[in-house]
Short mmCIF file of C-alpha atoms and ligand atoms in Angstrom, two decimals:
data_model
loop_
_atom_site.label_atom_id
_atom_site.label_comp_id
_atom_site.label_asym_id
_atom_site.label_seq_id
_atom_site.Cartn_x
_atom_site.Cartn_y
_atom_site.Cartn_z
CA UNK I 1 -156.92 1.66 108.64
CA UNK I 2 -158.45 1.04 111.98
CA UNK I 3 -160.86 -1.21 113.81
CA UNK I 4 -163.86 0.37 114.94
CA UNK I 5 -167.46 -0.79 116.94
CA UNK I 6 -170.28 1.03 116.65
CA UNK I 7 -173.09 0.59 118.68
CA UNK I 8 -176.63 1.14 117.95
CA UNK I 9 -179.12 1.95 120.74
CA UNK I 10 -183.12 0.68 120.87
CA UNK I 11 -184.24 4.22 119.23
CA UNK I 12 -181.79 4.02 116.30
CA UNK I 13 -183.34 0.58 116.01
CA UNK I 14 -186.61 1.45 116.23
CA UNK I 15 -188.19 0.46 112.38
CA UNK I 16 -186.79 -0.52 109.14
CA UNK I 17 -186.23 3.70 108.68
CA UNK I 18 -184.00 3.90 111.25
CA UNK I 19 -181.81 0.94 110.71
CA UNK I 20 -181.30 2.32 107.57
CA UNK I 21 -180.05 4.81 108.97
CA UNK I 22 -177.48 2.58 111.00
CA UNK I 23 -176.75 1.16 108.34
CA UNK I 24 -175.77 3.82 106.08
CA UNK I 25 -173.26 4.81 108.84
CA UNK I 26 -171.59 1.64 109.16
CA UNK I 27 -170.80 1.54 105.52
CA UNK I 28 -169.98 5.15 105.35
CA UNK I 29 -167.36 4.00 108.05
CA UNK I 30 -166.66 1.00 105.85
CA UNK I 31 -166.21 3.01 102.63
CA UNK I 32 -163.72 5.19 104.61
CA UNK I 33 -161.64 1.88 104.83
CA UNK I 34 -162.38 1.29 109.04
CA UNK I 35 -163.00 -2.45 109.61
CA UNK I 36 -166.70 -2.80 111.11
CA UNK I 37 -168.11 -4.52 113.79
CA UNK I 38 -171.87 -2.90 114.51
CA UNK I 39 -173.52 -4.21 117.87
CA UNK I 40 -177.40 -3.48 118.19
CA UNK I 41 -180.23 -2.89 120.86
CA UNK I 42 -183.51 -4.31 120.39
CA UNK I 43 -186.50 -2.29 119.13
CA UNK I 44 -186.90 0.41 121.78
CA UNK I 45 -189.83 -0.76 123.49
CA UNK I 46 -189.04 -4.21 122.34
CA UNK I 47 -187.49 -5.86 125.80
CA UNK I 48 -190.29 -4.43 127.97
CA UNK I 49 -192.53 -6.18 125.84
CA UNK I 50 -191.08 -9.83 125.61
CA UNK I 51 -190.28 -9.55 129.54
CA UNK I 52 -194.15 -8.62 129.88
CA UNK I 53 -195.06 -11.48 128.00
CA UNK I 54 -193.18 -13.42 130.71
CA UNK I 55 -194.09 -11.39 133.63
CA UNK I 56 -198.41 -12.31 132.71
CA UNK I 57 -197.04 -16.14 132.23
CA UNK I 58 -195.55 -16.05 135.55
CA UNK I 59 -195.32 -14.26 138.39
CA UNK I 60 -191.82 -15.47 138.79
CA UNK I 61 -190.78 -16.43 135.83
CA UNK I 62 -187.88 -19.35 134.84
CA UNK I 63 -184.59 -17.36 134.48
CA UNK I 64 -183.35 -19.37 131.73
CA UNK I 65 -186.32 -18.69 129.60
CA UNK I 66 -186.85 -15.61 130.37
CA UNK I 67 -183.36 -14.47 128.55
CA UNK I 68 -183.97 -17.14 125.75
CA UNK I 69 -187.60 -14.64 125.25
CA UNK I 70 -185.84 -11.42 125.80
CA UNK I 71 -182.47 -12.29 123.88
CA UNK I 72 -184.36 -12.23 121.08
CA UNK I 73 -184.98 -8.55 120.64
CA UNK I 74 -181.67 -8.36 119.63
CA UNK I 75 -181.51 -11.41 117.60
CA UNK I 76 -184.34 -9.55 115.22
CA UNK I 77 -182.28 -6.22 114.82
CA UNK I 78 -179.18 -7.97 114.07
CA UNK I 79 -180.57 -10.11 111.60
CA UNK I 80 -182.82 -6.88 109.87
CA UNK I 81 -179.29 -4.54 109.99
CA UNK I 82 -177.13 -7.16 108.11
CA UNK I 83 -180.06 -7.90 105.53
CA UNK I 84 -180.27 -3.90 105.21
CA UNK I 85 -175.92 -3.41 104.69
CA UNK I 86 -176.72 -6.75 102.05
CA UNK I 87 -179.19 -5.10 100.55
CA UNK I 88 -176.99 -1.48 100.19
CA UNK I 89 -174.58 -3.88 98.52
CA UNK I 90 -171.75 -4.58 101.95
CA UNK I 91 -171.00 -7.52 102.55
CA UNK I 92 -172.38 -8.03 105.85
CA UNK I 93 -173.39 -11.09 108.46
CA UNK I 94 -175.03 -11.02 111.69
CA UNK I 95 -173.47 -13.26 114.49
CA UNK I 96 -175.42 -14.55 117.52
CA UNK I 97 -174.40 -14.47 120.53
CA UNK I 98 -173.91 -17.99 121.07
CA UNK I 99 -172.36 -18.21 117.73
CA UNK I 100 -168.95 -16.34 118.32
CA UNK I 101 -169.79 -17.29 121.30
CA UNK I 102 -169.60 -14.68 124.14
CA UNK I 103 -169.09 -17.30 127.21
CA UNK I 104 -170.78 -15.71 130.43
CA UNK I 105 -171.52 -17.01 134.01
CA UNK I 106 -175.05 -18.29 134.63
CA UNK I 107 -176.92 -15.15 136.43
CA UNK I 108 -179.60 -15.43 134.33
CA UNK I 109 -180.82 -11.77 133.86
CA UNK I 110 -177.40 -10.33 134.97
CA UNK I 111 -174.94 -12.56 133.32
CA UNK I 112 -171.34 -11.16 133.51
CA UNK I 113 -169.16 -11.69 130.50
CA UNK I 114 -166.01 -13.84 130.60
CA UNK I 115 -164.46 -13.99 127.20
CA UNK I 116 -165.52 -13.49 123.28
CA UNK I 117 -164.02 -15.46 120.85
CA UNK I 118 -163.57 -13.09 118.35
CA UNK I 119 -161.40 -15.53 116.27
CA UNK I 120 -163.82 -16.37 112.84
CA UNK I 121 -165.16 -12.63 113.25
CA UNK I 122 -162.20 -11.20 113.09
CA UNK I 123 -160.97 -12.87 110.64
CA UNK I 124 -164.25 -11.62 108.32
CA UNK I 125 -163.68 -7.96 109.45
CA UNK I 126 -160.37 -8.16 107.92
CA UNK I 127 -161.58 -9.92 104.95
CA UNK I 128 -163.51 -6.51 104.60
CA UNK I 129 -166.89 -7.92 106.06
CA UNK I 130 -169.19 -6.03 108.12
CA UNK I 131 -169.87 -7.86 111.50
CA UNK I 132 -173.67 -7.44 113.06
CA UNK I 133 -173.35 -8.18 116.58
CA UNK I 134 -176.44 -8.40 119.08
CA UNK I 135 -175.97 -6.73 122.36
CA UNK I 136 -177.34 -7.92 125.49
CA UNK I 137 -176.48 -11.56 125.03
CA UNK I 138 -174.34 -14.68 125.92
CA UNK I 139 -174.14 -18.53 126.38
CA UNK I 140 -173.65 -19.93 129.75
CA UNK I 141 -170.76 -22.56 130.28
CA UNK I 142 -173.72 -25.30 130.69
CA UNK I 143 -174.35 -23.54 127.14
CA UNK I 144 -177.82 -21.81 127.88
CA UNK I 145 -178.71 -18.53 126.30
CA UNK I 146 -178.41 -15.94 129.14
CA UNK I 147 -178.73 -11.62 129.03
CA UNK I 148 -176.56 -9.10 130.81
CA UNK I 149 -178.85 -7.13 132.70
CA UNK I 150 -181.10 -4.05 131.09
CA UNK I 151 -178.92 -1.50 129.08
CA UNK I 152 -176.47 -4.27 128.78
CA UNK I 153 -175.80 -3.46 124.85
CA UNK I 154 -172.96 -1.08 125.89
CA UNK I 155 -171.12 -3.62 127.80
CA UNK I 156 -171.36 -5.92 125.14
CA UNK I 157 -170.40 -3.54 122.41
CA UNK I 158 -167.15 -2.29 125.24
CA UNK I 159 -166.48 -5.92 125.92
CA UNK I 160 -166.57 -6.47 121.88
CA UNK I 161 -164.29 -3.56 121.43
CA UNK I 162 -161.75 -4.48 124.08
CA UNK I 163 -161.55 -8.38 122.87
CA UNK I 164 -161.31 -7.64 119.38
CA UNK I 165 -158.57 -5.04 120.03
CA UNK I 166 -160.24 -2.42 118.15
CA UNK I 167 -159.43 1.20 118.13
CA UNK I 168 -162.64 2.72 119.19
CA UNK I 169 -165.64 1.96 120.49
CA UNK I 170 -168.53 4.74 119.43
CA UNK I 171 -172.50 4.34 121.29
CA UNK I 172 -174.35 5.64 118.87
CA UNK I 173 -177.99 6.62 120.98
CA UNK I 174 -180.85 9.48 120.60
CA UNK I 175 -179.03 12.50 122.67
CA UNK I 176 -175.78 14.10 121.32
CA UNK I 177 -173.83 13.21 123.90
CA UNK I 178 -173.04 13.14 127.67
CA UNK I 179 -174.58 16.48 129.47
CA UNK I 180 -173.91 18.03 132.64
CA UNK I 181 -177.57 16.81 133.83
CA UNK I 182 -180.67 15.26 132.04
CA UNK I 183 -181.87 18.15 129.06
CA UNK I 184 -185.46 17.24 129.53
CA UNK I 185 -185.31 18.64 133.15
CA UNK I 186 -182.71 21.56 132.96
CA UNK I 187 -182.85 23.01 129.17
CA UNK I 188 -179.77 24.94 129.66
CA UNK I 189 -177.84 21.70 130.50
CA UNK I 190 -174.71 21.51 128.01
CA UNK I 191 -172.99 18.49 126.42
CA UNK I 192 -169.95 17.84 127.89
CA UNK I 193 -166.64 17.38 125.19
CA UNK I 194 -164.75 15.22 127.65
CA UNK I 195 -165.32 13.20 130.53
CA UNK I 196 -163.53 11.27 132.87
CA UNK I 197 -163.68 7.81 133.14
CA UNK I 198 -164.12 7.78 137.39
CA UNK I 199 -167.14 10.75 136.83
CA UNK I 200 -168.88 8.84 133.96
CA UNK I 201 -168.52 5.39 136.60
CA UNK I 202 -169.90 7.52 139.17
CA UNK I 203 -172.88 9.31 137.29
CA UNK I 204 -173.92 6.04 135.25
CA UNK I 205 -174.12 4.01 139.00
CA UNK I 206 -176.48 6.78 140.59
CA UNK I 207 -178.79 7.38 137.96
CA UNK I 208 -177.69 9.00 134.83
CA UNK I 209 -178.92 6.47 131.77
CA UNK I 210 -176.34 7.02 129.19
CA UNK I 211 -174.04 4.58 129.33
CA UNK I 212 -174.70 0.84 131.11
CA UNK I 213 -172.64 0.99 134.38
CA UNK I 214 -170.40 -2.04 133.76
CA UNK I 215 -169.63 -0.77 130.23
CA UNK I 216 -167.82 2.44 131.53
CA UNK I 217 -166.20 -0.07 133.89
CA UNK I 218 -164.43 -2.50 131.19
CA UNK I 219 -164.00 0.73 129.26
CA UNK I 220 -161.57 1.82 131.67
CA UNK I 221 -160.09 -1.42 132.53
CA UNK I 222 -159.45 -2.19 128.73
CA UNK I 223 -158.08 0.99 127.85
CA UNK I 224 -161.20 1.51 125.41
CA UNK I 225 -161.49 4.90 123.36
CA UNK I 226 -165.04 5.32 124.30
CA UNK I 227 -167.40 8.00 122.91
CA UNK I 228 -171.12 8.69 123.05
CA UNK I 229 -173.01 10.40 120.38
CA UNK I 230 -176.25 10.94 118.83
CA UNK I 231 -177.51 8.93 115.80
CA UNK I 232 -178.94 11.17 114.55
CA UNK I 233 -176.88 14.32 113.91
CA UNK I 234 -173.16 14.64 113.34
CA UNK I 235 -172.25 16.95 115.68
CA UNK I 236 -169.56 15.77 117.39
CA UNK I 237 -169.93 13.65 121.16
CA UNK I 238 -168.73 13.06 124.33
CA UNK I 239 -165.08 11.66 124.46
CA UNK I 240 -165.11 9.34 127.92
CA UNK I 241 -161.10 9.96 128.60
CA UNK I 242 -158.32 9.33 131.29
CA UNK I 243 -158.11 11.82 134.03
CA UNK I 244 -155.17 13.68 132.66
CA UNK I 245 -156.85 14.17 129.34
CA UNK I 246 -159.10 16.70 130.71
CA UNK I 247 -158.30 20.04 130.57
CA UNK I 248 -161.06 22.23 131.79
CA UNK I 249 -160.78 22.79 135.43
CA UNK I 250 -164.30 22.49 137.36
CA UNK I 251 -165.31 21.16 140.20
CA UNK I 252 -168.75 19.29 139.33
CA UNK I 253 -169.55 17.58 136.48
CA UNK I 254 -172.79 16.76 136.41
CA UNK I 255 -175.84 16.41 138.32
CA UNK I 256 -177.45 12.62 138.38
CA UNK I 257 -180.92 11.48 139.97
CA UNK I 258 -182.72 8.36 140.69
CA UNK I 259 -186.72 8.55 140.94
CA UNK I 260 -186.20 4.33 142.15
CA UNK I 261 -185.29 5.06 145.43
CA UNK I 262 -187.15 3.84 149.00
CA UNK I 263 -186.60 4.81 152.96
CA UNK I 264 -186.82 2.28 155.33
CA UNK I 265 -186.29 3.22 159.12
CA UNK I 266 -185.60 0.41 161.38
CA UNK I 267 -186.97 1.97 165.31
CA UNK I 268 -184.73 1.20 168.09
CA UNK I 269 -182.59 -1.03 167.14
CA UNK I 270 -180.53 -2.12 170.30
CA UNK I 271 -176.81 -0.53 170.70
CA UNK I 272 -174.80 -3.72 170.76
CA UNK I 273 -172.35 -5.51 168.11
CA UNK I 274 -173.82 -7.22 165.62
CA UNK I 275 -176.84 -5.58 165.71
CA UNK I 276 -176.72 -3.64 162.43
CA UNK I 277 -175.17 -7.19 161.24
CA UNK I 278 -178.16 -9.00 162.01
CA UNK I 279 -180.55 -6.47 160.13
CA UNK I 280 -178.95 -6.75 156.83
CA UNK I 281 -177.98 -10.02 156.95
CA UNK I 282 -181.81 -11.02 156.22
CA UNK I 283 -181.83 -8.33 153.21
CA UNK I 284 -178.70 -9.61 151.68
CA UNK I 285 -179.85 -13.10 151.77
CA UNK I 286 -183.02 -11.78 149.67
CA UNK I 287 -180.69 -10.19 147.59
CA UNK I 288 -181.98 -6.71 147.94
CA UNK I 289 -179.26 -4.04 147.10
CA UNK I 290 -178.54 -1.70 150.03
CA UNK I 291 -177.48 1.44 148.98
CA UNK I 292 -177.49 4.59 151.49
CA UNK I 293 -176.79 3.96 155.04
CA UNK I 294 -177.63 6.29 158.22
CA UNK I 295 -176.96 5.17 161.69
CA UNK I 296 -176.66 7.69 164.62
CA UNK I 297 -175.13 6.91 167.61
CA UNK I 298 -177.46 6.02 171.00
CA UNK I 299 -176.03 8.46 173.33
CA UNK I 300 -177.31 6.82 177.01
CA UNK I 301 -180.74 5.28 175.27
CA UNK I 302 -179.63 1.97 174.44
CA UNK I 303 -181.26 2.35 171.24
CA UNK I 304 -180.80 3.91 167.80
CA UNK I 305 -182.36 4.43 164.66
CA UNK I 306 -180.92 2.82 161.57
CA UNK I 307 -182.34 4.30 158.20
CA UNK I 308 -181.16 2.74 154.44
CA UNK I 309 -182.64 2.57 151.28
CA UNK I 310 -183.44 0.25 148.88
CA UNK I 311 -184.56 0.29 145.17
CA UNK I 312 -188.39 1.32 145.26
CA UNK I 313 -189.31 -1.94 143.43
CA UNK I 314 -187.43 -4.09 146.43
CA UNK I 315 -189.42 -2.22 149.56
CA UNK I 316 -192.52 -4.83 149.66
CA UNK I 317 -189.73 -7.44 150.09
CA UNK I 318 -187.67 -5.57 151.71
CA UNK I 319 -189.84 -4.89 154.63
CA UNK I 320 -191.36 -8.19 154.60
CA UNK I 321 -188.10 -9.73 155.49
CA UNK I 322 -186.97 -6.90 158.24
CA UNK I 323 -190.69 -8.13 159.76
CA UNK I 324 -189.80 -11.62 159.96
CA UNK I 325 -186.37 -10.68 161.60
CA UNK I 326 -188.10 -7.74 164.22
CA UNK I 327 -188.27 -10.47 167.17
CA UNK I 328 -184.80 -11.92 167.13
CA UNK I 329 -183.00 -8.63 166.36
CA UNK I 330 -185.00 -6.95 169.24
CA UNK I 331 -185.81 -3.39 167.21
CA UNK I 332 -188.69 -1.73 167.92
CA UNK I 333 -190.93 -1.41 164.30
CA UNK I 334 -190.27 -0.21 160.83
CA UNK I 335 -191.43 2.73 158.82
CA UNK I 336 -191.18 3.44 154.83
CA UNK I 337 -191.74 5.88 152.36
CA UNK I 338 -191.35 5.69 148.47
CA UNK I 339 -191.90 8.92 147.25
CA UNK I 340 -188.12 9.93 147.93
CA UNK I 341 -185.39 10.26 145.32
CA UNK I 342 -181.52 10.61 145.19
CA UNK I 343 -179.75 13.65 143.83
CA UNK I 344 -176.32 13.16 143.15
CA UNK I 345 -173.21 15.54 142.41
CA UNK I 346 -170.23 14.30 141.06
CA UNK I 347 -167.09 15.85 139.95
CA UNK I 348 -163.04 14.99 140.45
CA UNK I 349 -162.57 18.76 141.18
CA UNK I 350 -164.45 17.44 144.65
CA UNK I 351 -161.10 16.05 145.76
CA UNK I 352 -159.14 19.19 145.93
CA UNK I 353 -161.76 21.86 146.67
CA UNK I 354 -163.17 22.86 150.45
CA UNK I 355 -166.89 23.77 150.79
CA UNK I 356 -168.77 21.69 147.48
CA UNK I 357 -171.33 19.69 149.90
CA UNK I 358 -172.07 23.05 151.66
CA UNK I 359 -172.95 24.44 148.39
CA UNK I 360 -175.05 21.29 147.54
CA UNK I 361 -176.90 21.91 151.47
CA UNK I 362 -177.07 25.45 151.36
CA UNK I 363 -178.45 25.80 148.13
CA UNK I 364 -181.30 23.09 148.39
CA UNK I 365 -181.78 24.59 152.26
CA UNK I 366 -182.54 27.88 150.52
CA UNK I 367 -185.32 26.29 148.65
CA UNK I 368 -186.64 24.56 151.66
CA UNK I 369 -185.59 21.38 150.22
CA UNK I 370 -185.50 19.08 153.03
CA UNK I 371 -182.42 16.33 153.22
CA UNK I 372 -183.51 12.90 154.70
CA UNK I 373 -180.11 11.29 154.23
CA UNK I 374 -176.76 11.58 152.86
CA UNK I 375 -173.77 9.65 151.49
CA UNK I 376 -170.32 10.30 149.87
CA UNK I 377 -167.93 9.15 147.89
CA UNK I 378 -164.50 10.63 146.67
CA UNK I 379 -165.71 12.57 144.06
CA UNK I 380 -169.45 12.28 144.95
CA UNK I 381 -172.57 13.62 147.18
CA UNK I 382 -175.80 12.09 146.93
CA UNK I 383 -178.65 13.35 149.19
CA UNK I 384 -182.05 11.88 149.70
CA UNK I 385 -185.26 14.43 149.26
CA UNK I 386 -188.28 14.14 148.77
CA UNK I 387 -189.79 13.11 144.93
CA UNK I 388 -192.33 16.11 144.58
CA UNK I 389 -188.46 18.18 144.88
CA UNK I 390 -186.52 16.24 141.93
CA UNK I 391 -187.34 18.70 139.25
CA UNK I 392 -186.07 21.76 141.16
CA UNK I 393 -183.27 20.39 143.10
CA UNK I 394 -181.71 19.62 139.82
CA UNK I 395 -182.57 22.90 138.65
CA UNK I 396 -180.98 24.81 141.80
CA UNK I 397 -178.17 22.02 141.80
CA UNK I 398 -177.30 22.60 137.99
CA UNK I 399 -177.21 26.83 138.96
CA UNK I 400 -175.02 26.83 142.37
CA UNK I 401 -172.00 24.79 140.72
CA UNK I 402 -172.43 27.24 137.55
CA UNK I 403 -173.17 24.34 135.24
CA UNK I 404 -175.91 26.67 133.43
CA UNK I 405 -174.55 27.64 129.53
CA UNK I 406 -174.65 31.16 129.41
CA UNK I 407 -177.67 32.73 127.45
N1 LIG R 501 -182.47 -4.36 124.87
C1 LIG R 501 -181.90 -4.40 126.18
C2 LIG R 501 -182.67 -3.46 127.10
O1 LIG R 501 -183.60 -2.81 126.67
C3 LIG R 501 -180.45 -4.12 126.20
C4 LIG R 501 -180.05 -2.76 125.67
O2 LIG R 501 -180.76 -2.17 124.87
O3 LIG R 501 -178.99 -2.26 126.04
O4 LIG R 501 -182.37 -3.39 128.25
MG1 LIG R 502 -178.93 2.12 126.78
#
């Protein structure tokens, strides 16, 4: 007999239909003698409508109430799946967050996790209860309610799976598994069997929504048997696996993008140390995530252009504080555009095969795809186009590294 989470995303959530549905899973698992633990989403559409019933309160709202508002999406869901298992005859409970509890720090709205005392739950799961656990939320050590950032129910279902020792971990969402690229854009993506944990890390961080970033993270960390698939059919998923595990040979795995993406271009900034220090220093201290980088060098000028971007929703602040910091850095002005996106390839097959980011250049060069920046990793290219090109870079991306099914 083994110990198993399942996760339930906000679509599998979404009505009393549908967590029937759950439902009827977990205690198919339960009949086939796994011990239980189910951890839930809100509603879909439920968090975006508690935090907009902040948002019209206040402009900025309190961080501490804010999660105690949209904690409670999950609270509902938890309580309406163990009703439903009571009512199909399990024997079922729901515990809260703060009940078991799962102790976090206090970064309201992007609390990490710390530890779960699993103790009294898993003693019930081995007294042959179902445990209902909501996603999403923890108590702070000064014992507030807090939430761990959006798409946070996978961490918490990873971090559930890990603490309670359990044998598997299985997201349970409303696509079949993990693809090579998003279906809605390229039809003829296909569902991947197997990935690896550093390419699931790597497409979850620039764009692809599948799996909460941090989640993949602790998956690999912990040692988790993670898999992704789709509520609603049985086919089988995506296993996310050690390196070695994987036997098909290829060099990219998928193909990610991010539409939330924004230039800025700092004008001649001086060439002198510290210079590049002083202009992030201001955007750090605002808290604004930097994530690509250009800098060229200033030849006999004096003077260089530094270009970065930022998450589209950041630029207003973003170039608000680079204003307030133009005079004692010395640069020259700032321009901005939002309608640019990233377009990321990532594969491990990058680390021991020449030639992949010429593929990437020369294929969106033959589509007159211009690229405004670009930035690596080990196993990753991301370039920066513009948005009206998202659609059919992926496309052309998804052909050149012959990630197309046949037919
Ligand atoms: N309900 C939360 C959100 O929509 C957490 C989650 O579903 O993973 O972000
Ligand atoms: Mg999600």
């Amino acid at each position: 007999m083994s110990r198993i989470v399942m996760k339930f995303g906000g679509t599998s959530m979404a009505g009393v239909e549908r967590i029937r549905a759950a439902a009827t899973r977990a205690a198919a698992a339960r009949e086939e003698g796994h011990e239980v633990a189910v951890v839930v989403s809100a509603m879909a559409g439920e968090t975006d409508r508690l935090a907009g019933f902040c948002r019209e309160i206040a402009s900025v709202p309190s961080p501490s109430e804010y999660d105690v508002v949209v904690a409670s999406g999950e609270q509902v869901t938890s309580g309406l799946l163990a009703l439903t298992l009571q009512a199909m005859g399990c024997q079922a409970r729901s515990w809260q967050g703060w009940q078991l509890p799962v102790r976090t720090d206090g970064t309201h709205g992007s609390a990490r996790m710390s530890s779960i005392d699993t103790g009294a739950l898993g003693a019930a799961l081995t007294a042959g209860e179902i445990a209902v656990v909501p996603g999403f939320q923890g108590l702070s050590l000064d014992n507030r309610v807090t939430t761990l950032g959006r798409g946070g129910s996978d961490t918490s279902a990873v971090a559930l799976a890990a603490a309670l020792g359990a044998d598997e971990c299985r997201i349970y969402t409303d696509v079949e598994g993990v693809y090579t690229t998003d279906p809605r854009i390229v039809p003829r993506a296909r569902k991947l069997d197997r990935i690896a944990f550093e390419e699931m890390l790597e497409l979850a961080s620039v764009g692809a929504k599948v799996l909460h970033t941090r989640s993949v993270e602790l998956a690999m960390k912990h040692k988790v048997r993670l898999s992704v698939l789709s509520s609603f059919s049985d086919a089988p998923g995506t296993l996310v696996v050690d390196e070695d595990e994987i036997v098909e040979s290829r060099v990219i795995t998928g193909v990610a993008y991010n539409r939330n993406e924004a230039k800025v271009t700092v004008l001649g900034v001086p060439d002198r140390p510290g210079a590049v220090a002083e202009i992030f220093a201001p955007i750090a201290g605002a808290g604004i995530n930097v994530d690509m980088i250009v800098q060229n060098i200033a030849h006999d000028t004096g003077r260089t252009d530094v270009t970065f971007t930022v998450p589209s929703t950041e630029l207003p602040r973003a170039l608000a504080v680079m204003e307030a910091a133009r005079e004692a850095v010395g640069f020259g002005g700032v321009l901005s555009d939002v309608d640019v996106c990233k377009i990321s390839v990532v594969g491990l097959g990058m680390r021991s095969h020449a030639g992949v980011a010429l593929t990437m250049f020369e294929a969106l060069g033959k589509r007159g795809i211009n690229i405004q920046a670009i930035s690596t990793s080990e196993i990753k290219i991301s370039v920066l186009i513009a948005e009206e090109y998202l659609e059919l870079a992926v496309r052309v991306l998804h052909t050149a590294y012959g990630l197309d099914v046949a037919g």
